[in-house]
XYZ file of C-alpha atoms in Angstrom:
518
model
C 0.337 0.837 0.084
C 1.940 3.081 1.314
C 5.063 3.176 3.925
C 4.925 2.173 7.155
C 2.460 -0.799 6.520
C 3.423 -3.667 9.025
C 3.095 -7.848 8.382
C -0.246 -7.802 9.721
C -1.717 -5.329 7.514
C 0.627 -6.849 4.754
C -0.911 -10.510 5.354
C -4.818 -8.253 5.684
C -4.626 -6.797 2.376
C -2.689 -10.023 0.524
C -6.263 -11.979 1.506
C -8.016 -10.011 0.609
C -6.535 -8.939 -2.897
C -6.384 -12.437 -3.471
C -9.809 -13.110 -3.176
C -10.882 -9.994 -4.858
C -8.038 -10.219 -7.785
C -9.684 -10.427 -11.008
C -13.066 -8.044 -10.539
C -11.852 -6.014 -13.184
C -11.616 -8.610 -15.294
C -14.739 -9.874 -15.150
C -16.239 -6.224 -16.449
C -17.453 -6.255 -19.376
C -19.017 -3.548 -21.855
C -20.584 -3.849 -24.513
C -21.162 -1.658 -27.770
C -19.888 1.139 -26.409
C -20.010 4.026 -28.435
C -16.629 5.839 -29.599
C -17.196 9.515 -29.541
C -15.293 11.769 -28.093
C -15.198 12.546 -23.988
C -15.738 15.823 -22.733
C -16.122 17.715 -19.308
C -19.212 19.594 -18.234
C -23.126 18.357 -18.388
C -25.273 16.888 -15.751
C -25.355 13.428 -15.513
C -29.078 11.765 -14.841
C -28.655 8.428 -13.086
C -32.370 6.442 -13.479
C -33.027 4.322 -10.414
C -35.662 2.188 -9.153
C -36.278 3.580 -5.807
C -35.570 6.321 -3.624
C -32.855 6.431 -1.064
C -34.133 5.920 2.606
C -31.248 8.094 4.510
C -28.440 9.549 3.255
C -26.516 9.430 6.851
C -24.079 6.669 6.850
C -24.303 6.215 10.334
C -27.956 4.917 9.608
C -27.600 4.277 6.059
C -28.138 0.308 6.084
C -28.866 -0.205 2.156
C -26.306 -0.207 -0.959
C -28.623 1.878 -3.446
C -29.229 4.361 -0.270
C -25.497 4.788 0.506
C -24.635 4.837 -3.941
C -26.112 8.403 -3.479
C -23.273 10.017 -1.296
C -20.130 7.336 -0.986
C -17.054 9.149 -2.483
C -19.439 11.626 -3.715
C -20.362 13.620 -0.835
C -18.726 11.964 1.511
C -14.975 10.590 1.810
C -13.476 7.806 3.282
C -9.849 7.489 5.411
C -9.110 5.087 2.616
C -11.313 4.183 -0.621
C -11.494 1.222 -2.807
C -9.989 1.061 -6.065
C -11.004 -0.759 -8.994
C -9.354 -4.282 -7.384
C -11.406 -2.925 -3.657
C -7.054 -2.593 -2.916
C -7.454 -0.178 0.272
C -5.851 3.457 -1.520
C -5.347 6.584 0.714
C -8.032 9.624 0.424
C -8.246 11.498 3.391
C -5.385 9.983 5.241
C -1.964 9.734 3.272
C -0.721 7.229 5.102
C -0.953 4.752 7.821
C 1.008 2.565 9.856
C -0.076 -0.349 12.352
C 2.271 0.622 16.154
C 1.008 -2.541 17.323
C -1.726 -5.405 17.535
C -3.938 -2.995 19.449
C -3.149 0.431 17.839
C -3.721 2.015 13.878
C -2.417 5.735 13.175
C -3.138 7.718 10.197
C -1.124 10.624 8.890
C -4.569 12.991 7.270
C -4.412 15.343 4.521
C -3.667 19.118 4.914
C -5.751 21.636 4.256
C -8.967 20.155 3.566
C -12.221 21.430 4.234
C -16.384 20.164 4.422
C -18.751 21.920 2.244
C -19.896 23.489 5.760
C -16.408 25.295 5.383
C -15.309 23.348 8.535
C -11.683 22.372 8.826
C -10.662 18.197 8.717
C -8.667 17.095 10.997
C -7.965 14.482 13.446
C -10.925 16.134 15.712
C -13.203 15.640 12.918
C -12.548 12.089 13.144
C -12.593 11.412 16.538
C -16.331 13.267 16.203
C -17.374 10.925 13.259
C -16.412 7.553 15.158
C -17.451 9.131 18.450
C -20.865 9.631 17.335
C -21.384 6.532 15.933
C -20.387 4.378 18.561
C -21.982 6.191 21.191
C -24.905 4.530 22.909
C -27.231 7.528 22.468
C -26.354 7.448 18.768
C -28.597 4.261 18.154
C -26.434 3.503 14.535
C -27.166 0.476 13.094
C -23.755 0.758 11.862
C -22.219 0.296 15.243
C -21.549 -3.297 15.675
C -19.316 -3.271 12.620
C -16.470 -0.881 13.993
C -17.462 -1.844 18.141
C -13.699 -3.579 17.844
C -13.088 0.567 18.275
C -11.856 1.364 21.901
C -10.719 4.924 21.745
C -9.548 7.999 18.712
C -6.733 9.490 20.235
C -5.661 12.807 18.462
C -2.329 13.131 18.618
C -2.192 16.237 16.719
C -4.253 18.110 14.337
C -3.273 15.863 11.220
C -2.876 12.821 12.851
C -5.147 10.509 14.792
C -4.366 6.813 16.277
C -7.753 4.175 16.290
C -7.192 1.913 19.572
C -8.592 -1.357 19.203
C -9.815 -3.300 21.938
C -8.856 -6.717 20.017
C -6.714 -7.416 17.286
C -8.611 -6.801 13.999
C -7.099 -7.657 10.860
C -9.922 -6.756 8.314
C -10.115 -2.935 9.872
C -9.422 -0.915 6.142
C -11.956 -3.404 5.036
C -13.978 -1.575 7.053
C -12.980 2.249 6.613
C -13.348 2.158 2.689
C -16.905 1.133 3.532
C -19.516 3.624 3.620
C -19.489 3.454 7.678
C -15.938 4.760 7.683
C -17.898 8.163 5.268
C -16.211 11.196 7.643
C -19.191 13.751 7.705
C -18.496 17.491 9.329
C -17.716 17.758 13.070
C -20.114 21.442 12.767
C -22.833 19.496 11.200
C -22.733 17.060 13.596
C -22.606 19.386 16.653
C -25.230 21.901 14.737
C -27.882 19.707 13.120
C -27.235 15.966 13.739
C -30.576 14.808 13.099
C -30.851 16.751 9.619
C -28.143 14.797 8.239
C -30.035 12.250 6.816
C -31.506 14.413 4.624
C -28.607 17.386 4.627
C -25.626 15.337 4.294
C -21.992 17.365 4.533
C -19.505 15.975 4.035
C -15.331 17.409 1.976
C -16.085 15.217 -1.412
C -16.464 16.113 -4.939
C -19.928 16.790 -5.104
C -21.797 19.335 -2.590
C -25.504 18.175 -1.916
C -28.049 20.439 -3.295
C -31.639 19.328 -3.082
C -33.634 16.582 -2.442
C -37.456 15.705 -3.472
C -39.174 12.643 -1.640
C -39.896 10.357 -4.268
C -38.496 12.343 -7.431
C -34.951 13.101 -7.436
C -31.741 13.924 -5.885
C -29.418 16.476 -7.315
C -25.593 16.951 -5.853
C -23.114 19.535 -8.162
C -19.921 19.963 -8.633
C -17.643 20.921 -5.346
C -15.648 23.780 -7.042
C -13.173 23.921 -3.585
C -12.859 20.202 -4.038
C -9.646 20.041 -2.509
C -8.303 16.841 -5.162
C -9.431 16.075 -8.693
C -12.412 17.850 -9.165
C -15.500 16.026 -11.379
C -15.235 16.086 -15.001
C -19.015 16.592 -15.071
C -21.299 19.689 -12.895
C -23.771 17.751 -11.105
C -25.565 14.550 -11.370
C -29.170 13.459 -10.488
C -31.113 10.827 -9.234
C -34.338 10.558 -10.542
C -36.881 8.096 -8.956
C -38.393 5.704 -12.071
C -39.724 2.778 -10.590
C -41.239 1.355 -13.757
C -37.589 -1.026 -15.419
C -38.962 -0.491 -19.121
C -39.177 3.620 -18.427
C -35.498 3.199 -17.112
C -34.734 1.783 -20.027
C -35.973 3.671 -22.646
C -35.181 7.318 -20.355
C -31.339 5.915 -21.576
C -32.073 4.975 -25.299
C -33.697 8.734 -25.610
C -31.184 10.125 -23.409
C -33.154 11.449 -20.829
C -31.422 9.891 -18.218
C -27.866 8.578 -18.691
C -26.867 5.682 -16.718
C -29.351 3.172 -14.866
C -27.641 0.524 -12.470
C -30.473 -1.405 -11.710
C -31.385 -2.915 -15.163
C -33.845 -5.909 -15.152
C -32.552 -9.340 -16.762
C -35.659 -9.095 -19.260
C -33.978 -5.510 -21.087
C -30.735 -7.439 -21.672
C -31.197 -8.163 -25.326
C -33.117 -4.755 -25.880
C -30.185 -3.245 -24.562
C -27.634 -5.259 -26.213
C -29.746 -4.738 -29.830
C -29.798 -0.894 -29.419
C -27.223 0.985 -31.287
C -27.691 4.539 -28.662
C -26.894 1.876 -25.195
C -24.073 0.117 -23.965
C -24.248 -3.267 -21.219
C -21.630 -3.068 -18.464
C -21.263 -6.268 -16.663
C -19.309 -7.189 -13.713
C -19.144 -9.884 -11.153
C -20.474 -8.254 -7.382
C -20.047 -9.495 -3.989
C -23.164 -9.652 -3.084
C -25.720 -12.733 -2.050
C -29.500 -12.671 -2.766
C -31.221 -15.406 -0.621
C -34.161 -16.561 0.586
C -34.415 -15.408 4.842
C -36.499 -17.027 7.647
C -37.550 -14.669 10.330
C -36.326 -17.412 13.204
C -38.562 -15.826 15.542
C -42.113 -16.309 13.782
C -44.019 -19.452 13.357
C -43.422 -22.109 12.073
C -39.893 -20.732 10.912
C -38.817 -21.104 13.919
C -38.438 -24.817 13.718
C -35.627 -26.142 11.751
C -37.437 -28.861 10.483
C -39.355 -26.548 8.410
C -36.812 -24.466 6.871
C -35.014 -27.300 5.971
C -38.344 -28.441 4.457
C -38.516 -25.062 2.536
C -34.554 -25.465 1.040
C -34.970 -28.375 0.293
C -37.877 -27.576 -2.100
C -37.014 -24.313 -3.989
C -35.508 -25.887 -7.161
C -32.624 -22.873 -7.871
C -31.189 -23.515 -10.562
C -34.710 -22.747 -12.514
C -34.776 -19.505 -10.666
C -31.235 -18.984 -11.892
C -31.953 -19.806 -15.728
C -35.937 -18.687 -14.970
C -35.941 -15.566 -13.549
C -32.439 -14.255 -14.006
C -31.364 -15.622 -17.735
C -28.327 -16.993 -16.393
C -26.928 -13.384 -14.900
C -25.073 -14.796 -11.954
C -24.024 -17.928 -10.562
C -26.022 -20.371 -7.924
C -24.957 -19.585 -4.322
C -24.131 -22.034 -1.940
C -23.077 -19.397 1.144
C -23.904 -15.826 1.980
C -20.919 -14.979 0.956
C -20.336 -14.726 -2.624
C -16.721 -16.300 -3.584
C -15.165 -13.062 -4.170
C -14.926 -12.404 -0.441
C -12.350 -13.397 1.532
C -13.529 -16.480 4.323
C -15.746 -18.055 1.269
C -15.617 -21.758 1.715
C -15.821 -23.546 -2.098
C -16.411 -26.817 -0.389
C -20.315 -25.919 0.922
C -22.555 -28.304 -0.093
C -26.343 -25.957 -0.553
C -29.425 -27.924 -0.051
C -30.562 -30.399 -2.798
C -33.480 -30.237 -4.159
C -35.647 -33.112 -3.298
C -39.630 -32.560 -2.627
C -39.268 -36.195 -0.691
C -37.025 -34.838 2.334
C -39.042 -31.682 2.409
C -42.561 -33.514 2.742
C -40.848 -35.768 5.969
C -39.624 -33.270 7.299
C -42.425 -31.458 7.323
C -44.616 -34.305 8.778
C -41.637 -34.698 11.246
C -42.845 -31.166 12.513
C -46.441 -31.489 12.823
C -46.952 -29.353 9.604
C -50.201 -30.029 8.093
C -50.844 -30.028 4.239
C -52.190 -26.726 3.306
C -49.983 -24.274 6.058
C -50.187 -20.546 4.574
C -47.275 -17.954 4.742
C -46.129 -15.090 4.184
C -43.562 -13.961 1.448
C -42.638 -10.310 1.465
C -40.035 -9.216 -1.048
C -39.249 -5.453 -2.737
C -41.307 -4.073 -5.812
C -37.947 -5.015 -8.035
C -38.780 -6.757 -10.917
C -37.002 -9.810 -10.632
C -37.266 -10.576 -7.123
C -41.269 -10.438 -7.133
C -40.970 -12.618 -10.199
C -38.646 -15.075 -7.929
C -41.247 -14.803 -5.309
C -44.170 -15.906 -7.938
C -41.777 -19.027 -8.672
C -41.135 -19.700 -4.943
C -44.739 -19.503 -4.262
C -45.172 -22.200 -7.328
C -42.627 -24.873 -5.791
C -43.657 -24.697 -2.781
C -47.012 -25.554 -3.371
C -45.696 -28.745 -4.110
C -44.751 -29.577 -0.705
C -48.349 -28.055 0.727
C -47.398 -24.837 1.127
C -49.422 -21.995 0.515
C -47.868 -18.701 -0.625
C -49.050 -15.517 0.081
C -47.112 -12.861 -1.601
C -46.153 -9.859 -0.079
C -44.989 -6.692 -2.223
C -43.918 -3.872 -0.427
C -42.230 -0.351 -2.542
C -38.406 -0.722 -1.296
C -38.097 1.881 1.674
C -41.508 -0.035 3.798
C -39.608 -3.445 2.994
C -36.273 -2.180 4.475
C -38.706 -0.790 7.678
C -40.388 -4.124 7.266
C -38.001 -6.566 7.447
C -35.420 -4.554 9.938
C -38.334 -4.259 12.793
C -39.143 -8.379 12.504
C -42.746 -7.870 10.584
C -42.213 -10.757 7.984
C -42.222 -13.849 7.656
C -39.600 -14.640 5.124
C -38.487 -12.732 2.749
C -35.968 -12.227 -0.633
C -33.239 -10.009 0.331
C -29.719 -9.354 -0.555
C -25.977 -8.680 1.511
C -24.443 -6.317 -0.767
C -20.879 -6.949 0.760
C -19.039 -3.825 0.492
C -15.984 -4.463 2.000
C -14.601 -8.201 0.281
C -14.399 -9.768 3.728
C -16.014 -11.838 5.327
C -16.635 -10.440 8.454
C -18.678 -7.984 6.641
C -21.003 -11.029 6.028
C -20.373 -13.112 9.084
C -20.897 -10.264 11.614
C -23.867 -8.813 9.933
C -25.952 -11.154 8.893
C -25.455 -14.296 11.537
C -24.282 -12.789 14.883
C -26.943 -12.034 17.374
C -25.849 -8.135 17.867
C -26.875 -7.538 14.597
C -30.585 -8.392 14.819
C -32.374 -5.723 12.464
C -31.361 -3.085 10.633
C -27.675 -4.101 10.982
C -28.403 -6.468 8.750
C -29.434 -9.724 10.916
C -33.222 -9.452 9.247
C -33.144 -13.516 9.908
C -32.909 -12.882 13.833
C -31.287 -16.003 13.766
C -28.308 -16.380 17.167
C -26.070 -19.126 18.257
C -23.864 -18.808 21.090
C -21.118 -20.923 18.968
C -21.493 -19.099 15.800
C -21.096 -15.758 17.850
C -17.706 -16.978 19.315
C -16.418 -18.511 15.898
C -17.094 -14.947 14.121
C -15.625 -12.890 16.910
C -12.565 -15.276 17.282
C -12.325 -15.286 13.650
C -12.513 -11.115 14.040
C -9.477 -11.169 16.398
C -7.809 -13.301 14.378
C -4.290 -12.186 12.209
C -3.614 -15.460 10.662
C -5.561 -15.503 6.818
C -5.507 -19.098 7.039
C -6.973 -19.618 10.708
C -10.219 -17.372 9.472
C -10.834 -19.071 7.121
C -11.211 -22.314 9.524
C -13.100 -20.389 11.932
C -15.724 -18.739 9.627
C -16.049 -22.271 7.942
C -16.695 -23.786 11.024
C -19.460 -20.685 11.082
C -20.955 -21.788 7.667
C -21.609 -25.364 7.838
C -23.689 -24.394 11.584
C -25.135 -22.057 9.170
C -25.947 -24.135 6.845
C -27.440 -26.727 9.483
C -29.491 -24.182 11.175
C -30.984 -22.330 7.655
C -31.655 -18.652 8.727
C -31.556 -18.386 4.847
C -31.585 -20.396 1.565
C -28.488 -19.011 -0.511
C -29.677 -18.732 -4.056
C -27.885 -16.348 -6.579
C -24.284 -14.445 -6.468
C -25.005 -11.453 -8.062
C -23.666 -9.929 -11.175
C -24.216 -6.379 -11.427
C -25.507 -4.691 -14.353
C -25.455 -1.275 -15.753
C -26.886 0.353 -18.734
C -25.528 3.671 -19.813
C -26.145 5.841 -22.998
C -23.649 6.533 -26.254
C -22.841 9.627 -25.065
C -21.318 8.228 -21.594
C -17.397 7.343 -20.992
C -15.406 6.402 -18.576
C -18.520 4.658 -16.523
C -17.560 1.463 -13.951
C -19.101 -0.074 -11.047
C -17.001 -1.259 -8.074
C -17.783 -5.042 -7.191
C -19.710 -3.345 -4.002
C -22.103 -1.653 -6.753
C -21.451 1.653 -6.014
C -21.404 3.998 -9.359
C -18.412 5.232 -9.185
C -17.634 9.021 -10.915
C -14.126 9.855 -10.964
C -14.069 9.830 -14.763
C -17.368 9.777 -15.942
C -18.220 12.045 -18.721
C -21.413 13.061 -20.271
C -21.686 14.886 -24.113
């Protein structure tokens, strides 16, 4: 990385980069029209749903984070195209001992409200995030931080409770965003609607349910954007979003229905961007609600789902069959883990053992994304074969997040967008009992042995030993089935012929570093 990195850091980064190697080679773009790039103009991004909040300490979904991540807000370290941490607001760093990391900060940087970026600003951010009174759903992801120590104006130390190898992987993610300390002090409760950071774009406006507008930061400390601004327009209809790209009314949509791939590839005015991602899509049981408090019922459903037909029929072979809630590109993924075989007879046997009578009714909750609704309908048909009647509940994305965070669902279709490339981001958030609800564990699953394995892996500096701990945890999770893994993501974006420099990172963030529009 940069000078001063110790063996532990190198081991961590080598492990992560090994898992993620090939991300850029997996990216493909079809029919990329050759036109001369020109600076200026406003990029229009058409998206399925509105953001839920713009406060990184409360954002729990990638679509919301995508509006502000490395745009309005910046992090101490940022991922490159291969997810390797690079300097951003921190110029360099080193690990002083197992529990102390020191960061040298960039000088002369100001927040959009004029407040100076310095060590106190960093401390203010992490103190706010970790304060129990804040009630941030992100606090658990950074619970290993004991103290942020200000050494001087441009030097800050992270004092940890225990060794934590993937610290940098958390700091490059949205949770590591640095907010204005002035804004935190003066109107902390309004940051969800009025974000204030140091980034290349300044928040301009948010018309709820319609659009969010950002404009170029003319006083940006680094390389200024090539575009004058970006507008995220809410366009719920899939066909309309694609039509807007085709006609030039919008420039990019990073929520592309698989049913539109042929249309995009056949168009003379659109290109298709594809890249393997870090996310996994799954069926999630609320293990606190009957009948899914019984592991036999969960296993019965798992055996009744024919995943291959979902991948082919619903997703048009976009993405691959998942055997875990970890993508193959995430550190800690176990390729030897077996998914559940499609076995109707075993399903019926398990339901009989659980005392479930033929004709049981359940409610399956999903967001309003077309593929998710289609998947719900396929699962509805498949479960009918074992005597389970499925009622499908379709919710607008924000309402879906709210319902699953609160545990109001019985069973749901969801996905976990790993933002770091490290297994801790999956395991701690999806399975640890401290992460119930908004932090990520929407199954409300808990097992003391799994908790111990996950927490031991957080503290283990040896990469091979961490993998062993994650493998043991995943075996238990497979047996207890809080989730049924369905699909490893492949991220898609459609873009117009006037767009140059588009890329999505493996976490599915739209990166605007070099993007131009005619």
